[in-house]
Amino acid sequence: MADRTQIQEAIKNQGEVVRKLKAEKASKEQIDEEVAKLLELKAQLGGDDGKHQFVLKTAKGTRDYNPKQMAIREKVFNTIISCFKRHGAETIDTPVFELKETLTGKYGEDSKLIYDLKDQGGELLSLRYDLTVPFARYLAMNKITNIKRYHIAKVYRRDNPAMTRGRYREFYQCDFDIAGQYDPMIPDAECLKIVHEILSELDLGEFRIKVNDRRILDGMFAVCGVPADKFRTICSTVDKLDKMSWEDVKNEMVNEKGLSEEAADHIGEYVSLQGGMDLAERLLQDQKLSQSKEACAGLSDMKLLFSYLQIFQVTDKVVFDLSLARGLDYYTGIIYEAVLTQVGVVPAPVSTEAQNGAAEETVSVGSVAGGGRYDGLVGMFDPKSRKVPCVGVSIGIERVFSIMEQKAEASAEKVRTTEVQVMVASAQKNLLEERLKLTTELWNAGIKAEVMYKKNPKLLSQLQHCEDSGIPLVAILGEQELKDGVVKLRTVATREEVDVSRAALIEEIKRRTSEI
Amino acid sequence: MADRTQIQEAIKNQGEVVRKLKAEKASKEQIDEEVAKLLELKAQLGGDDGKHQFVLKTAKGTRDYNPKQMAIREKVFNTIISCFKRHGAETIDTPVFELKETLTGKYGEDSKLIYDLKDQGGELLSLRYDLTVPFARYLAMNKITNIKRYHIAKVYRRDNPAMTRGRYREFYQCDFDIAGQYDPMIPDAECLKIVHEILSELDLGEFRIKVNDRRILDGMFAVCGVPADKFRTICSTVDKLDKMSWEDVKNEMVNEKGLSEEAADHIGEYVSLQGGMDLAERLLQDQKLSQSKEACAGLSDMKLLFSYLQIFQVTDKVVFDLSLARGLDYYTGIIYEAVLTQVGVVPAPVSTEAQNGAAEETVSVGSVAGGGRYDGLVGMFDPKSRKVPCVGVSIGIERVFSIMEQKAEASAEKVRTTEVQVMVASAQKNLLEERLKLTTELWNAGIKAEVMYKKNPKLLSQLQHCEDSGIPLVAILGEQELKDGVVKLRTVATREEVDVSRAALIEEIKRRTSEI
């Protein structure tokens, strides 16, 4: 363990790094990242003077949401939840921790990223890693065979955070899943329709939804001569195609993973293909690929999927892309991923693997949603291994937050963090009781109203507060107004003032704020 | 060493390898070799057949929320959040875990109930125990001296769960706090106004809000001859008066806590007192109590508080009760607690201490909200000990859920778990595409619509689904309707059917569902 002098030395060096970056006018992200390291080092030094010397920080890889961020978050959630509800989804919630064994064996290598709770006696517990495994546990436990549900909640991964790029150890997942034995591809198509609706409504710019099928991938690997035990690892290399050139991908396959060059070249031909229903039809005729029963089943379903997507009017954004290879082991059929294609809006290259319920995969720049079919997962929990077919999608909501926050930053319009309609104010002294009385009337009538907690606040500071927090109206009381039974109603934006009788005030405020 | 689940996982993977090799008609040697590995793995498991044997449960003291419970939860949250917003509150969010040291020393004895995370390298973390300490940390960390915020989130306590009585290890807290240096008792009064509004709107039956002041309690203990180092422990005994007789409380004070009988009897006289502003005035004249400067300050503020409560029109429910003694160390001024008084509605005696942000205290039957002023907590986090005065209230939301669930159970009215307005159905075969087409039109128009994921579902099962989930309308398509360009719109409740032209359908559905 490092001793104090070592840490102090490290702090000095790190301080130097920060100073240099600032002098060089490096990017804000870069500076922030180095400052974070510096603060962490300082935190290690901890309390020296015996006094409670709290390290004032949140845990590594986590953040608070301030009121402005919460206002944006609420708006995004409302859009997404409205869509889920439009499609008839119910919602459930599960505990933040599960029995450790519930999570074990579901995430492959990434199990090391699971947060365990300390053994304090009793059960061994872990924080949930995604919402899909708890969902499967819930279905098996309650013997539910049919449900359409959404679940928006935080999940936890001890990953290397890159917070400036929207990657956290605590982050939201926003999942919609359809469980049940149905006719093929109808629920799958609805998931894609939902992605289309949500991304359109969030207005994040141009996007594309790539689809593929686990069975097509496996069939392709088989006919290209990939040994069965290398399917998964080759699959995860293919998945890097959106970030690496084909040469690099091939190199990894051949030199790191020991695939024959011939097999790699075969794969290379397939994974360059993109199209729609036509491509599925063409591949069904492909001499090699059609030899795989699995691939054929996947391709036929792909055709069917596109026929439904046409009806749902979403084929403009959907592309059948053989290079899409999401990493999670539990996918059994169709898989998909939505990416933003307008790179301008997007921050620096971002890996959002953490956000899309994807574990081993690496995700392209701008990935904002992903999912697929997983027909075997619920069966892993059922004592009799009864299967409940499932298909679902996860919205990469943290990415969406980042983009919306950037947009808000760039826009002239102010993000309001309260919904207050009117401030009850006074220009004169000794009117606290009258202000409170009027505020009570307004609250009791359902009006969102604020009053300063001061006996004699200055009018200017009351008006300033309205400017700062975007309160549109001020109800001003004075001796004269009280005598006349009126209130001076001021519009903050225009500074217009008009006397309104106390009896008509509530209606007038409602009328004015419904216009805004 | 590998544990069972790891071995089971390995067995699964190895089984996969063997199956694939067989499917590929690999050489016998190759298959045999892999089968041998598989058998060896199974042998490691010992006696049983190596099938995954999961314990299907949630962690002790936690529960899932099913869709019905979520629908109730959403309704309750909406009521509460509306009230918070009406009073101009912003919202923030903090991570589910904090640095362990952030929580240390805030909860007295109950610190043993804190969930720690396993040390997996890096920081030592604990799950939050309430929302108040993270709030104070947030204020100090961001140097915020003024904020009115609410925070609704789950907190964690390794308590002995009594789930049938609404006590969990993971449960919601629902906090509203006002931080800032203001004129006395105005924000305090607003907190009580908020409790009054929320409990009235939730319609939980009769309630009473007890108020007291930490300074009055301490002054009372002082003038009754309680040694200063026994204030806290005697306070927590007093707090039991709503569940125990005075004799038992006195017995505990004298025999367990070593208080003199005389002091106990003195206390007994005071804690039997209840009243309003009049009582505060009377006690200011009390020969003994008026000797305590602290008590006098508390009593004067109590008078002022009641004057604001009168303006806020909530004195009908508020009672100054000298036996109220909330246990948390951090309270410095006024304290309060709301109790339901209509015992009929309430389940068996419930201690909701876990829900009200109260640690050491024990709470009366039917307690549904509590809080108080804590002027010192933020200063504990500030490197320069700068104080930020705070007052807040926590709604005992889990109790509210339990009562609402019971009410829903008892009521004839069904709790809807979706908001679907219309089901797109068909009585005839081969109309899947037409159903999907119409559903798309409805979705695109913002109508909440469902369609069965079957090619040819029976009309009866489609109608049954509407009955089951409370969908009010069915849009029925048939060959004839398609020819005529109409849809048969059926009202589920009355079974009335009427032909509506496709062009008018969306308006008609909107009209009908806005009436419901």
Tab-separated table of N, CA, C and O in Angstrom, chain B residues 201-256:
chain	number	residue	atom	x	y	z
B	201	GLU	N	-55.036	14.658	0.614
B	201	GLU	CA	-55.269	14.255	-0.770
B	201	GLU	C	-55.190	12.747	-0.953
B	201	GLU	O	-55.858	12.189	-1.816
B	202	LEU	N	-54.344	12.094	-0.171
B	202	LEU	CA	-54.237	10.633	-0.296
B	202	LEU	C	-55.481	9.954	0.279
B	202	LEU	O	-55.723	8.777	0.017
B	203	ASP	N	-56.246	10.713	1.056
B	203	ASP	CA	-57.516	10.209	1.555
B	203	ASP	C	-57.329	8.919	2.359
B	203	ASP	O	-57.946	7.892	2.092
B	204	LEU	N	-56.464	9.005	3.355
B	204	LEU	CA	-56.155	7.830	4.173
B	204	LEU	C	-57.000	7.792	5.433
B	204	LEU	O	-56.802	6.938	6.291
B	205	GLY	N	-57.927	8.717	5.588
B	205	GLY	CA	-58.720	8.788	6.805
B	205	GLY	C	-58.177	9.858	7.737
B	205	GLY	O	-57.277	10.611	7.381
B	206	GLU	N	-58.761	9.907	8.928
B	206	GLU	CA	-58.391	10.947	9.888
B	206	GLU	C	-56.921	10.859	10.287
B	206	GLU	O	-56.369	9.763	10.386
B	207	PHE	N	-56.312	12.000	10.488
B	207	PHE	CA	-54.918	12.007	10.945
B	207	PHE	C	-54.676	13.179	11.897
B	207	PHE	O	-55.494	14.105	11.993
B	208	ARG	N	-53.548	13.103	12.581
B	208	ARG	CA	-53.162	14.151	13.508
B	208	ARG	C	-51.666	14.371	13.337
B	208	ARG	O	-50.917	13.415	13.113
B	209	ILE	N	-51.255	15.613	13.405
B	209	ILE	CA	-49.820	15.899	13.306
B	209	ILE	C	-49.338	16.407	14.657
B	209	ILE	O	-49.763	17.467	15.117
B	210	LYS	N	-48.486	15.623	15.299
B	210	LYS	CA	-47.935	16.022	16.587
B	210	LYS	C	-46.660	16.834	16.355
B	210	LYS	O	-45.857	16.475	15.503
B	211	VAL	N	-46.515	17.933	17.091
B	211	VAL	CA	-45.273	18.701	17.003
B	211	VAL	C	-44.690	18.901	18.392
B	211	VAL	O	-45.404	18.932	19.393
B	212	ASN	N	-43.394	19.006	18.405
B	212	ASN	CA	-42.671	19.336	19.624
B	212	ASN	C	-41.375	20.001	19.190
B	212	ASN	O	-41.214	20.297	17.987
B	213	ASP	N	-40.481	20.263	20.096
B	213	ASP	CA	-39.229	20.910	19.723
B	213	ASP	C	-38.104	20.280	20.553
B	213	ASP	O	-38.262	20.070	21.754
B	214	ARG	N	-37.028	19.979	19.887
B	214	ARG	CA	-35.909	19.374	20.570
B	214	ARG	C	-35.440	20.250	21.745
B	214	ARG	O	-35.046	19.757	22.800
B	215	ARG	N	-35.534	21.558	21.566
B	215	ARG	CA	-35.084	22.453	22.628
B	215	ARG	C	-36.024	22.408	23.833
B	215	ARG	O	-35.602	22.512	24.980
B	216	ILE	N	-37.322	22.230	23.548
B	216	ILE	CA	-38.275	22.113	24.655
B	216	ILE	C	-38.012	20.819	25.428
B	216	ILE	O	-38.005	20.800	26.660
B	217	LEU	N	-37.768	19.737	24.679
B	217	LEU	CA	-37.465	18.457	25.327
B	217	LEU	C	-36.223	18.565	26.198
B	217	LEU	O	-36.229	18.163	27.363
B	218	ASP	N	-35.165	19.115	25.615
B	218	ASP	CA	-33.909	19.207	26.363
B	218	ASP	C	-34.071	20.103	27.591
B	218	ASP	O	-33.576	19.790	28.679
B	219	GLY	N	-34.788	21.224	27.409
B	219	GLY	CA	-35.044	22.120	28.539
B	219	GLY	C	-35.833	21.409	29.625
B	219	GLY	O	-35.523	21.512	30.816
B	220	MET	N	-36.822	20.651	29.184
B	220	MET	CA	-37.653	19.908	30.129
B	220	MET	C	-36.809	18.896	30.908
B	220	MET	O	-36.908	18.792	32.128
B	221	PHE	N	-35.950	18.161	30.189
B	221	PHE	CA	-35.097	17.182	30.867
B	221	PHE	C	-34.202	17.893	31.888
B	221	PHE	O	-34.024	17.429	33.006
B	222	ALA	N	-33.664	19.044	31.471
B	222	ALA	CA	-32.758	19.777	32.350
B	222	ALA	C	-33.476	20.200	33.637
B	222	ALA	O	-32.993	19.935	34.739
B	223	VAL	N	-34.649	20.821	33.487
B	223	VAL	CA	-35.329	21.322	34.693
B	223	VAL	C	-35.903	20.188	35.536
B	223	VAL	O	-36.176	20.360	36.719
B	224	CYS	N	-36.083	19.011	34.935
B	224	CYS	CA	-36.577	17.864	35.700
B	224	CYS	C	-35.438	17.123	36.398
B	224	CYS	O	-35.671	16.154	37.120
B	225	GLY	N	-34.212	17.550	36.144
B	225	GLY	CA	-33.087	16.945	36.838
B	225	GLY	C	-32.476	15.742	36.152
B	225	GLY	O	-31.845	14.901	36.787
B	226	VAL	N	-32.658	15.641	34.827
B	226	VAL	CA	-31.992	14.562	34.091
B	226	VAL	C	-30.556	14.994	33.813
B	226	VAL	O	-30.345	16.109	33.323
B	227	PRO	N	-29.565	14.168	34.149
B	227	PRO	CA	-28.189	14.542	33.822
B	227	PRO	C	-28.028	14.692	32.308
B	227	PRO	O	-28.625	13.927	31.547
B	228	ALA	N	-27.211	15.639	31.912
B	228	ALA	CA	-27.087	15.969	30.487
B	228	ALA	C	-26.716	14.748	29.647
B	228	ALA	O	-27.208	14.573	28.531
B	229	ASP	N	-25.884	13.869	30.180
B	229	ASP	CA	-25.451	12.722	29.379
B	229	ASP	C	-26.551	11.660	29.243
B	229	ASP	O	-26.380	10.673	28.552
B	230	LYS	N	-27.672	11.869	29.918
B	230	LYS	CA	-28.782	10.923	29.773
B	230	LYS	C	-29.922	11.470	28.912
B	230	LYS	O	-30.940	10.797	28.717
B	231	PHE	N	-29.764	12.695	28.398
B	231	PHE	CA	-30.847	13.298	27.599
B	231	PHE	C	-31.308	12.370	26.476
B	231	PHE	O	-32.487	12.114	26.301
B	232	ARG	N	-30.330	11.878	25.712
B	232	ARG	CA	-30.688	11.094	24.513
B	232	ARG	C	-31.409	9.801	24.869
B	232	ARG	O	-32.408	9.450	24.289
B	233	THR	N	-30.864	9.111	25.853
B	233	THR	CA	-31.449	7.804	26.173
B	233	THR	C	-32.818	7.956	26.840
B	233	THR	O	-33.749	7.213	26.554
B	234	ILE	N	-32.970	8.984	27.677
B	234	ILE	CA	-34.283	9.240	28.290
B	234	ILE	C	-35.275	9.675	27.204
B	234	ILE	O	-36.436	9.283	27.190
B	235	CYS	N	-34.764	10.433	26.256
B	235	CYS	CA	-35.583	10.886	25.131
B	235	CYS	C	-36.157	9.690	24.368
B	235	CYS	O	-37.336	9.665	24.032
B	236	SER	N	-35.319	8.681	24.155
B	236	SER	CA	-35.812	7.546	23.369
B	236	SER	C	-36.804	6.715	24.188
B	236	SER	O	-37.666	6.048	23.625
B	237	THR	N	-36.701	6.781	25.514
B	237	THR	CA	-37.721	6.109	26.322
B	237	THR	C	-39.046	6.870	26.262
B	237	THR	O	-40.118	6.281	26.108
B	238	VAL	N	-38.969	8.181	26.357
B	238	VAL	CA	-40.176	9.008	26.244
B	238	VAL	C	-40.896	8.727	24.937
B	238	VAL	O	-42.123	8.657	24.867
B	239	ASP	N	-40.091	8.518	23.897
B	239	ASP	CA	-40.636	8.293	22.568
B	239	ASP	C	-41.541	7.058	22.509
B	239	ASP	O	-42.323	6.895	21.583
B	240	LYS	N	-41.442	6.175	23.518
B	240	LYS	CA	-42.242	4.946	23.504
B	240	LYS	C	-43.638	5.139	24.088
B	240	LYS	O	-44.426	4.202	24.142
B	241	LEU	N	-43.917	6.378	24.538
B	241	LEU	CA	-45.188	6.619	25.221
B	241	LEU	C	-46.414	6.304	24.366
B	241	LEU	O	-47.490	6.057	24.898
B	242	ASP	N	-46.258	6.321	23.059
B	242	ASP	CA	-47.444	6.031	22.257
B	242	ASP	C	-47.701	4.531	22.133
B	242	ASP	O	-48.708	4.118	21.593
B	243	LYS	N	-46.769	3.725	22.636
B	243	LYS	CA	-46.982	2.276	22.573
B	243	LYS	C	-47.011	1.636	23.961
B	243	LYS	O	-47.471	0.521	24.120
B	244	MET	N	-46.441	2.358	24.930
B	244	MET	CA	-46.366	1.799	26.281
B	244	MET	C	-47.106	2.707	27.256
B	244	MET	O	-47.246	3.904	27.021
B	245	SER	N	-47.542	2.144	28.362
B	245	SER	CA	-48.195	2.934	29.407
B	245	SER	C	-47.128	3.788	30.100
B	245	SER	O	-45.933	3.501	30.021
B	246	TRP	N	-47.575	4.819	30.793
B	246	TRP	CA	-46.649	5.667	31.541
B	246	TRP	C	-45.879	4.847	32.582
B	246	TRP	O	-44.682	5.036	32.782
B	247	GLU	N	-46.561	3.885	33.201
B	247	GLU	CA	-45.900	3.057	34.217
B	247	GLU	C	-44.684	2.340	33.620
B	247	GLU	O	-43.611	2.314	34.210
B	248	ASP	N	-44.899	1.755	32.459
B	248	ASP	CA	-43.796	1.021	31.834
B	248	ASP	C	-42.654	1.956	31.430
B	248	ASP	O	-41.477	1.622	31.565
B	249	VAL	N	-43.040	3.125	30.928
B	249	VAL	CA	-42.021	4.087	30.516
B	249	VAL	C	-41.230	4.552	31.738
B	249	VAL	O	-39.996	4.586	31.726
B	250	LYS	N	-41.944	4.846	32.794
B	250	LYS	CA	-41.278	5.289	34.030
B	250	LYS	C	-40.354	4.188	34.551
B	250	LYS	O	-39.209	4.448	34.959
B	251	ASN	N	-40.873	2.981	34.512
B	251	ASN	CA	-40.099	1.834	34.959
B	251	ASN	C	-38.773	1.725	34.198
B	251	ASN	O	-37.717	1.524	34.783
B	252	GLU	N	-38.862	1.904	32.868
B	252	GLU	CA	-37.646	1.836	32.050
B	252	GLU	C	-36.668	2.949	32.429
B	252	GLU	O	-35.457	2.725	32.532
B	253	MET	N	-37.223	4.148	32.630
B	253	MET	CA	-36.357	5.287	32.994
B	253	MET	C	-35.636	5.033	34.317
B	253	MET	O	-34.425	5.256	34.434
B	254	VAL	N	-36.385	4.571	35.273
B	254	VAL	CA	-35.836	4.448	36.611
B	254	VAL	C	-34.977	3.195	36.743
B	254	VAL	O	-33.822	3.263	37.167
B	255	ASN	N	-35.544	2.057	36.328
B	255	ASN	CA	-34.841	0.806	36.592
B	255	ASN	C	-33.795	0.441	35.538
B	255	ASN	O	-32.761	-0.130	35.872
B	256	GLU	N	-34.080	0.763	34.297
B	256	GLU	CA	-33.085	0.427	33.280
B	256	GLU	C	-32.083	1.548	33.070
B	256	GLU	O	-30.908	1.315	32.841
